[in-house]
Amino acid sequence: MTASTSANFRKIAALVAAAGTLFWLYTFYFIAHVPPGDGTGFQWLAVFPLGMIFMLFFVPAWLLIAIGRLPRFTIVVGLCGLIAFVIIWSQLLNEFPKS
């Protein structure tokens, strides 16, 4: 594998990791703007599974990107993280109170 090909995979891995990181940050904004519901603040419990997904998939992806190792594996890890976000987020949207 040439250095150019490795750099391209590394850029793709960085884009996937950036997408996951930006989505994770967006979830805080979204949860902060959820209607109060019963006023208990339980909507903030959604931060925990989303944070676990971020820590399990995207922190290792960023570390692998930083050291330049296993770029194809890093892409797969990032894509699995994005899929996990989609599954958990779709479940959470059904649980949030509607306005």
PDB file of N, CA, C and O in Angstrom, residues 25-82:
ATOM      1  N   LEU A  25     -21.858  15.902  20.052  1.00  0.00           N
ATOM      2  CA  LEU A  25     -21.979  17.254  20.605  1.00  0.00           C
ATOM      3  C   LEU A  25     -23.364  17.840  20.330  1.00  0.00           C
ATOM      4  O   LEU A  25     -23.931  18.542  21.170  1.00  0.00           O
ATOM      5  N   TYR A  26     -23.916  17.556  19.161  1.00  0.00           N
ATOM      6  CA  TYR A  26     -25.256  18.043  18.827  1.00  0.00           C
ATOM      7  C   TYR A  26     -26.302  17.478  19.772  1.00  0.00           C
ATOM      8  O   TYR A  26     -27.279  18.156  20.097  1.00  0.00           O
ATOM      9  N   THR A  27     -26.131  16.246  20.237  1.00  0.00           N
ATOM     10  CA  THR A  27     -27.123  15.642  21.120  1.00  0.00           C
ATOM     11  C   THR A  27     -27.281  16.446  22.409  1.00  0.00           C
ATOM     12  O   THR A  27     -28.376  16.523  22.953  1.00  0.00           O
ATOM     13  N   PHE A  28     -26.205  17.055  22.901  1.00  0.00           N
ATOM     14  CA  PHE A  28     -26.316  17.895  24.096  1.00  0.00           C
ATOM     15  C   PHE A  28     -27.209  19.104  23.820  1.00  0.00           C
ATOM     16  O   PHE A  28     -28.049  19.471  24.645  1.00  0.00           O
ATOM     17  N   TYR A  29     -27.026  19.721  22.664  1.00  0.00           N
ATOM     18  CA  TYR A  29     -27.862  20.860  22.280  1.00  0.00           C
ATOM     19  C   TYR A  29     -29.330  20.427  22.166  1.00  0.00           C
ATOM     20  O   TYR A  29     -30.222  21.096  22.667  1.00  0.00           O
ATOM     21  N   PHE A  30     -29.571  19.294  21.513  1.00  0.00           N
ATOM     22  CA  PHE A  30     -30.934  18.819  21.318  1.00  0.00           C
ATOM     23  C   PHE A  30     -31.594  18.497  22.650  1.00  0.00           C
ATOM     24  O   PHE A  30     -32.744  18.884  22.896  1.00  0.00           O
ATOM     25  N   ILE A  31     -30.889  17.794  23.530  1.00  0.00           N
ATOM     26  CA  ILE A  31     -31.462  17.421  24.820  1.00  0.00           C
ATOM     27  C   ILE A  31     -31.732  18.659  25.668  1.00  0.00           C
ATOM     28  O   ILE A  31     -32.722  18.712  26.403  1.00  0.00           O
ATOM     29  N   ALA A  32     -30.897  19.674  25.550  1.00  0.00           N
ATOM     30  CA  ALA A  32     -31.121  20.910  26.306  1.00  0.00           C
ATOM     31  C   ALA A  32     -32.385  21.630  25.859  1.00  0.00           C
ATOM     32  O   ALA A  32     -32.977  22.387  26.630  1.00  0.00           O
ATOM     33  N   HIS A  33     -32.828  21.380  24.621  1.00  0.00           N
ATOM     34  CA  HIS A  33     -34.008  22.056  24.091  1.00  0.00           C
ATOM     35  C   HIS A  33     -35.245  21.160  24.031  1.00  0.00           C
ATOM     36  O   HIS A  33     -36.235  21.529  23.394  1.00  0.00           O
ATOM     37  N   VAL A  34     -35.189  20.017  24.697  1.00  0.00           N
ATOM     38  CA  VAL A  34     -36.362  19.145  24.768  1.00  0.00           C
ATOM     39  C   VAL A  34     -37.365  19.792  25.706  1.00  0.00           C
ATOM     40  O   VAL A  34     -36.987  20.348  26.742  1.00  0.00           O
ATOM     41  N   PRO A  35     -38.673  19.755  25.387  1.00  0.00           N
ATOM     42  CA  PRO A  35     -39.665  20.309  26.313  1.00  0.00           C
ATOM     43  C   PRO A  35     -39.536  19.648  27.684  1.00  0.00           C
ATOM     44  O   PRO A  35     -39.204  18.466  27.794  1.00  0.00           O
ATOM     45  N   PRO A  36     -39.809  20.400  28.748  1.00  0.00           N
ATOM     46  CA  PRO A  36     -39.539  19.908  30.098  1.00  0.00           C
ATOM     47  C   PRO A  36     -40.258  18.622  30.486  1.00  0.00           C
ATOM     48  O   PRO A  36     -39.788  17.896  31.348  1.00  0.00           O
ATOM     49  N   GLY A  37     -41.364  18.293  29.890  1.00  0.00           N
ATOM     50  CA  GLY A  37     -42.080  17.076  30.279  1.00  0.00           C
ATOM     51  C   GLY A  37     -42.616  17.208  31.688  1.00  0.00           C
ATOM     52  O   GLY A  37     -43.350  18.130  32.007  1.00  0.00           O
ATOM     53  N   ASP A  38     -42.212  16.309  32.583  1.00  0.00           N
ATOM     54  CA  ASP A  38     -42.705  16.371  33.963  1.00  0.00           C
ATOM     55  C   ASP A  38     -41.790  17.199  34.864  1.00  0.00           C
ATOM     56  O   ASP A  38     -42.029  17.305  36.062  1.00  0.00           O
ATOM     57  N   GLY A  39     -40.733  17.774  34.332  1.00  0.00           N
ATOM     58  CA  GLY A  39     -39.871  18.661  35.094  1.00  0.00           C
ATOM     59  C   GLY A  39     -38.799  17.959  35.911  1.00  0.00           C
ATOM     60  O   GLY A  39     -38.113  18.605  36.699  1.00  0.00           O
ATOM     61  N   THR A  40     -38.634  16.661  35.754  1.00  0.00           N
ATOM     62  CA  THR A  40     -37.645  15.939  36.548  1.00  0.00           C
ATOM     63  C   THR A  40     -36.243  15.999  35.963  1.00  0.00           C
ATOM     64  O   THR A  40     -35.280  15.749  36.673  1.00  0.00           O
ATOM     65  N   GLY A  41     -36.111  16.299  34.691  1.00  0.00           N
ATOM     66  CA  GLY A  41     -34.809  16.355  34.044  1.00  0.00           C
ATOM     67  C   GLY A  41     -34.274  15.004  33.631  1.00  0.00           C
ATOM     68  O   GLY A  41     -33.090  14.874  33.320  1.00  0.00           O
ATOM     69  N   PHE A  42     -35.127  13.990  33.619  1.00  0.00           N
ATOM     70  CA  PHE A  42     -34.671  12.659  33.255  1.00  0.00           C
ATOM     71  C   PHE A  42     -34.222  12.557  31.803  1.00  0.00           C
ATOM     72  O   PHE A  42     -33.568  11.592  31.428  1.00  0.00           O
ATOM     73  N   GLN A  43     -34.538  13.550  30.972  1.00  0.00           N
ATOM     74  CA  GLN A  43     -34.081  13.495  29.593  1.00  0.00           C
ATOM     75  C   GLN A  43     -32.557  13.524  29.532  1.00  0.00           C
ATOM     76  O   GLN A  43     -31.964  13.037  28.575  1.00  0.00           O
ATOM     77  N   TRP A  44     -31.901  14.047  30.571  1.00  0.00           N
ATOM     78  CA  TRP A  44     -30.443  14.105  30.584  1.00  0.00           C
ATOM     79  C   TRP A  44     -29.798  12.738  30.789  1.00  0.00           C
ATOM     80  O   TRP A  44     -28.603  12.579  30.585  1.00  0.00           O
ATOM     81  N   LEU A  45     -30.578  11.743  31.180  1.00  0.00           N
ATOM     82  CA  LEU A  45     -30.035  10.385  31.290  1.00  0.00           C
ATOM     83  C   LEU A  45     -29.645   9.826  29.924  1.00  0.00           C
ATOM     84  O   LEU A  45     -28.860   8.874  29.846  1.00  0.00           O
ATOM     85  N   ALA A  46     -30.173  10.413  28.869  1.00  0.00           N
ATOM     86  CA  ALA A  46     -29.813   9.976  27.515  1.00  0.00           C
ATOM     87  C   ALA A  46     -28.345  10.250  27.210  1.00  0.00           C
ATOM     88  O   ALA A  46     -27.782   9.647  26.297  1.00  0.00           O
ATOM     89  N   VAL A  47     -27.716  11.126  27.979  1.00  0.00           N
ATOM     90  CA  VAL A  47     -26.310  11.443  27.760  1.00  0.00           C
ATOM     91  C   VAL A  47     -25.423  10.221  28.021  1.00  0.00           C
ATOM     92  O   VAL A  47     -24.401  10.040  27.364  1.00  0.00           O
ATOM     93  N   PHE A  48     -25.821   9.357  28.931  1.00  0.00           N
ATOM     94  CA  PHE A  48     -24.966   8.229  29.301  1.00  0.00           C
ATOM     95  C   PHE A  48     -24.784   7.199  28.185  1.00  0.00           C
ATOM     96  O   PHE A  48     -23.640   6.850  27.871  1.00  0.00           O
ATOM     97  N   PRO A  49     -25.842   6.679  27.567  1.00  0.00           N
ATOM     98  CA  PRO A  49     -25.577   5.726  26.482  1.00  0.00           C
ATOM     99  C   PRO A  49     -24.880   6.373  25.288  1.00  0.00           C
ATOM    100  O   PRO A  49     -24.035   5.745  24.639  1.00  0.00           O
ATOM    101  N   LEU A  50     -25.210   7.626  25.024  1.00  0.00           N
ATOM    102  CA  LEU A  50     -24.546   8.314  23.914  1.00  0.00           C
ATOM    103  C   LEU A  50     -23.072   8.546  24.226  1.00  0.00           C
ATOM    104  O   LEU A  50     -22.210   8.406  23.355  1.00  0.00           O
ATOM    105  N   GLY A  51     -22.776   8.864  25.471  1.00  0.00           N
ATOM    106  CA  GLY A  51     -21.383   9.035  25.879  1.00  0.00           C
ATOM    107  C   GLY A  51     -20.598   7.734  25.831  1.00  0.00           C
ATOM    108  O   GLY A  51     -19.416   7.717  25.485  1.00  0.00           O
ATOM    109  N   MET A  52     -21.269   6.629  26.181  1.00  0.00           N
ATOM    110  CA  MET A  52     -20.590   5.331  26.107  1.00  0.00           C
ATOM    111  C   MET A  52     -20.258   4.970  24.665  1.00  0.00           C
ATOM    112  O   MET A  52     -19.178   4.443  24.382  1.00  0.00           O
ATOM    113  N   ILE A  53     -21.177   5.256  23.757  1.00  0.00           N
ATOM    114  CA  ILE A  53     -20.908   4.999  22.336  1.00  0.00           C
ATOM    115  C   ILE A  53     -19.721   5.841  21.887  1.00  0.00           C
ATOM    116  O   ILE A  53     -18.822   5.354  21.198  1.00  0.00           O
ATOM    117  N   PHE A  54     -19.705   7.109  22.289  1.00  0.00           N
ATOM    118  CA  PHE A  54     -18.588   7.980  21.913  1.00  0.00           C
ATOM    119  C   PHE A  54     -17.270   7.438  22.456  1.00  0.00           C
ATOM    120  O   PHE A  54     -16.275   7.370  21.745  1.00  0.00           O
ATOM    121  N   MET A  55     -17.272   7.029  23.720  1.00  0.00           N
ATOM    122  CA  MET A  55     -16.034   6.533  24.329  1.00  0.00           C
ATOM    123  C   MET A  55     -15.581   5.193  23.745  1.00  0.00           C
ATOM    124  O   MET A  55     -14.383   4.942  23.631  1.00  0.00           O
ATOM    125  N   LEU A  56     -16.521   4.332  23.390  1.00  0.00           N
ATOM    126  CA  LEU A  56     -16.162   3.012  22.881  1.00  0.00           C
ATOM    127  C   LEU A  56     -15.731   3.023  21.414  1.00  0.00           C
ATOM    128  O   LEU A  56     -14.914   2.193  21.001  1.00  0.00           O
ATOM    129  N   PHE A  57     -16.288   3.937  20.638  1.00  0.00           N
ATOM    130  CA  PHE A  57     -16.013   3.918  19.203  1.00  0.00           C
ATOM    131  C   PHE A  57     -15.158   5.094  18.720  1.00  0.00           C
ATOM    132  O   PHE A  57     -14.246   4.900  17.917  1.00  0.00           O
ATOM    133  N   PHE A  58     -15.452   6.297  19.170  1.00  0.00           N
ATOM    134  CA  PHE A  58     -14.821   7.462  18.560  1.00  0.00           C
ATOM    135  C   PHE A  58     -13.540   7.908  19.247  1.00  0.00           C
ATOM    136  O   PHE A  58     -12.638   8.415  18.576  1.00  0.00           O
ATOM    137  N   VAL A  59     -13.426   7.722  20.542  1.00  0.00           N
ATOM    138  CA  VAL A  59     -12.150   8.042  21.188  1.00  0.00           C
ATOM    139  C   VAL A  59     -11.049   7.123  20.663  1.00  0.00           C
ATOM    140  O   VAL A  59      -9.973   7.611  20.281  1.00  0.00           O
ATOM    141  N   PRO A  60     -11.277   5.783  20.599  1.00  0.00           N
ATOM    142  CA  PRO A  60     -10.232   4.941  19.995  1.00  0.00           C
ATOM    143  C   PRO A  60      -9.961   5.291  18.525  1.00  0.00           C
ATOM    144  O   PRO A  60      -8.808   5.225  18.078  1.00  0.00           O
ATOM    145  N   ALA A  61     -11.011   5.663  17.801  1.00  0.00           N
ATOM    146  CA  ALA A  61     -10.803   6.050  16.403  1.00  0.00           C
ATOM    147  C   ALA A  61      -9.898   7.268  16.308  1.00  0.00           C
ATOM    148  O   ALA A  61      -8.971   7.305  15.489  1.00  0.00           O
ATOM    149  N   TRP A  62     -10.137   8.274  17.145  1.00  0.00           N
ATOM    150  CA  TRP A  62      -9.289   9.465  17.129  1.00  0.00           C
ATOM    151  C   TRP A  62      -7.861   9.128  17.528  1.00  0.00           C
ATOM    152  O   TRP A  62      -6.905   9.677  16.955  1.00  0.00           O
ATOM    153  N   LEU A  63      -7.697   8.234  18.478  1.00  0.00           N
ATOM    154  CA  LEU A  63      -6.341   7.841  18.881  1.00  0.00           C
ATOM    155  C   LEU A  63      -5.614   7.109  17.748  1.00  0.00           C
ATOM    156  O   LEU A  63      -4.427   7.356  17.505  1.00  0.00           O
ATOM    157  N   LEU A  64      -6.320   6.206  17.068  1.00  0.00           N
ATOM    158  CA  LEU A  64      -5.706   5.500  15.944  1.00  0.00           C
ATOM    159  C   LEU A  64      -5.376   6.449  14.796  1.00  0.00           C
ATOM    160  O   LEU A  64      -4.349   6.285  14.123  1.00  0.00           O
ATOM    161  N   ILE A  65      -6.218   7.433  14.579  1.00  0.00           N
ATOM    162  CA  ILE A  65      -5.935   8.428  13.535  1.00  0.00           C
ATOM    163  C   ILE A  65      -4.703   9.234  13.919  1.00  0.00           C
ATOM    164  O   ILE A  65      -3.837   9.507  13.091  1.00  0.00           O
ATOM    165  N   ALA A  66      -4.607   9.596  15.195  1.00  0.00           N
ATOM    166  CA  ALA A  66      -3.488  10.425  15.651  1.00  0.00           C
ATOM    167  C   ALA A  66      -2.148   9.712  15.497  1.00  0.00           C
ATOM    168  O   ALA A  66      -1.148  10.344  15.144  1.00  0.00           O
ATOM    169  N   ILE A  67      -2.128   8.404  15.741  1.00  0.00           N
ATOM    170  CA  ILE A  67      -0.856   7.691  15.615  1.00  0.00           C
ATOM    171  C   ILE A  67      -0.656   7.109  14.219  1.00  0.00           C
ATOM    172  O   ILE A  67       0.395   6.552  13.929  1.00  0.00           O
ATOM    173  N   GLY A  68      -1.679   7.226  13.370  1.00  0.00           N
ATOM    174  CA  GLY A  68      -1.552   6.789  11.983  1.00  0.00           C
ATOM    175  C   GLY A  68      -1.553   5.286  11.795  1.00  0.00           C
ATOM    176  O   GLY A  68      -0.953   4.783  10.850  1.00  0.00           O
ATOM    177  N   ARG A  69      -2.226   4.572  12.664  1.00  0.00           N
ATOM    178  CA  ARG A  69      -2.254   3.110  12.579  1.00  0.00           C
ATOM    179  C   ARG A  69      -3.619   2.618  12.156  1.00  0.00           C
ATOM    180  O   ARG A  69      -4.643   3.207  12.500  1.00  0.00           O
ATOM    181  N   LEU A  70      -3.656   1.527  11.426  1.00  0.00           N
ATOM    182  CA  LEU A  70      -4.865   0.795  11.054  1.00  0.00           C
ATOM    183  C   LEU A  70      -5.987   1.699  10.524  1.00  0.00           C
ATOM    184  O   LEU A  70      -7.094   1.724  11.062  1.00  0.00           O
ATOM    185  N   PRO A  71      -5.761   2.439   9.448  1.00  0.00           N
ATOM    186  CA  PRO A  71      -6.789   3.370   8.970  1.00  0.00           C
ATOM    187  C   PRO A  71      -8.066   2.679   8.491  1.00  0.00           C
ATOM    188  O   PRO A  71      -9.167   3.191   8.719  1.00  0.00           O
ATOM    189  N   ARG A  72      -7.948   1.511   7.876  1.00  0.00           N
ATOM    190  CA  ARG A  72      -9.163   0.815   7.419  1.00  0.00           C
ATOM    191  C   ARG A  72      -9.975   0.316   8.602  1.00  0.00           C
ATOM    192  O   ARG A  72     -11.205   0.421   8.607  1.00  0.00           O
ATOM    193  N   PHE A  73      -9.302  -0.231   9.593  1.00  0.00           N
ATOM    194  CA  PHE A  73      -9.980  -0.678  10.809  1.00  0.00           C
ATOM    195  C   PHE A  73     -10.648   0.500  11.505  1.00  0.00           C
ATOM    196  O   PHE A  73     -11.762   0.384  12.027  1.00  0.00           O
ATOM    197  N   THR A  74      -9.988   1.645  11.497  1.00  0.00           N
ATOM    198  CA  THR A  74     -10.539   2.847  12.126  1.00  0.00           C
ATOM    199  C   THR A  74     -11.816   3.288  11.422  1.00  0.00           C
ATOM    200  O   THR A  74     -12.774   3.717  12.081  1.00  0.00           O
ATOM    201  N   ILE A  75     -11.864   3.169  10.109  1.00  0.00           N
ATOM    202  CA  ILE A  75     -13.080   3.496   9.364  1.00  0.00           C
ATOM    203  C   ILE A  75     -14.211   2.572   9.787  1.00  0.00           C
ATOM    204  O   ILE A  75     -15.336   3.014  10.042  1.00  0.00           O
ATOM    205  N   VAL A  76     -13.921   1.289   9.914  1.00  0.00           N
ATOM    206  CA  VAL A  76     -14.945   0.317  10.326  1.00  0.00           C
ATOM    207  C   VAL A  76     -15.437   0.615  11.733  1.00  0.00           C
ATOM    208  O   VAL A  76     -16.644   0.588  11.997  1.00  0.00           O
ATOM    209  N   VAL A  77     -14.521   0.923  12.642  1.00  0.00           N
ATOM    210  CA  VAL A  77     -14.906   1.261  14.019  1.00  0.00           C
ATOM    211  C   VAL A  77     -15.798   2.502  14.025  1.00  0.00           C
ATOM    212  O   VAL A  77     -16.823   2.550  14.708  1.00  0.00           O
ATOM    213  N   GLY A  78     -15.429   3.510  13.254  1.00  0.00           N
ATOM    214  CA  GLY A  78     -16.231   4.733  13.182  1.00  0.00           C
ATOM    215  C   GLY A  78     -17.612   4.491  12.598  1.00  0.00           C
ATOM    216  O   GLY A  78     -18.604   5.014  13.099  1.00  0.00           O
ATOM    217  N   LEU A  79     -17.688   3.687  11.554  1.00  0.00           N
ATOM    218  CA  LEU A  79     -18.988   3.380  10.951  1.00  0.00           C
ATOM    219  C   LEU A  79     -19.865   2.581  11.919  1.00  0.00           C
ATOM    220  O   LEU A  79     -21.081   2.814  11.990  1.00  0.00           O
ATOM    221  N   CYS A  80     -19.260   1.667  12.660  1.00  0.00           N
ATOM    222  CA  CYS A  80     -20.028   0.933  13.679  1.00  0.00           C
ATOM    223  C   CYS A  80     -20.549   1.891  14.743  1.00  0.00           C
ATOM    224  O   CYS A  80     -21.679   1.746  15.223  1.00  0.00           O
ATOM    225  N   GLY A  81     -19.746   2.874  15.108  1.00  0.00           N
ATOM    226  CA  GLY A  81     -20.189   3.883  16.062  1.00  0.00           C
ATOM    227  C   GLY A  81     -21.350   4.709  15.527  1.00  0.00           C
ATOM    228  O   GLY A  81     -22.305   5.008  16.257  1.00  0.00           O
ATOM    229  N   LEU A  82     -21.282   5.076  14.253  1.00  0.00           N
ATOM    230  CA  LEU A  82     -22.387   5.830  13.654  1.00  0.00           C
ATOM    231  C   LEU A  82     -23.668   5.000  13.622  1.00  0.00           C
ATOM    232  O   LEU A  82     -24.758   5.521  13.887  1.00  0.00           O
TER     233      LEU A  82
END
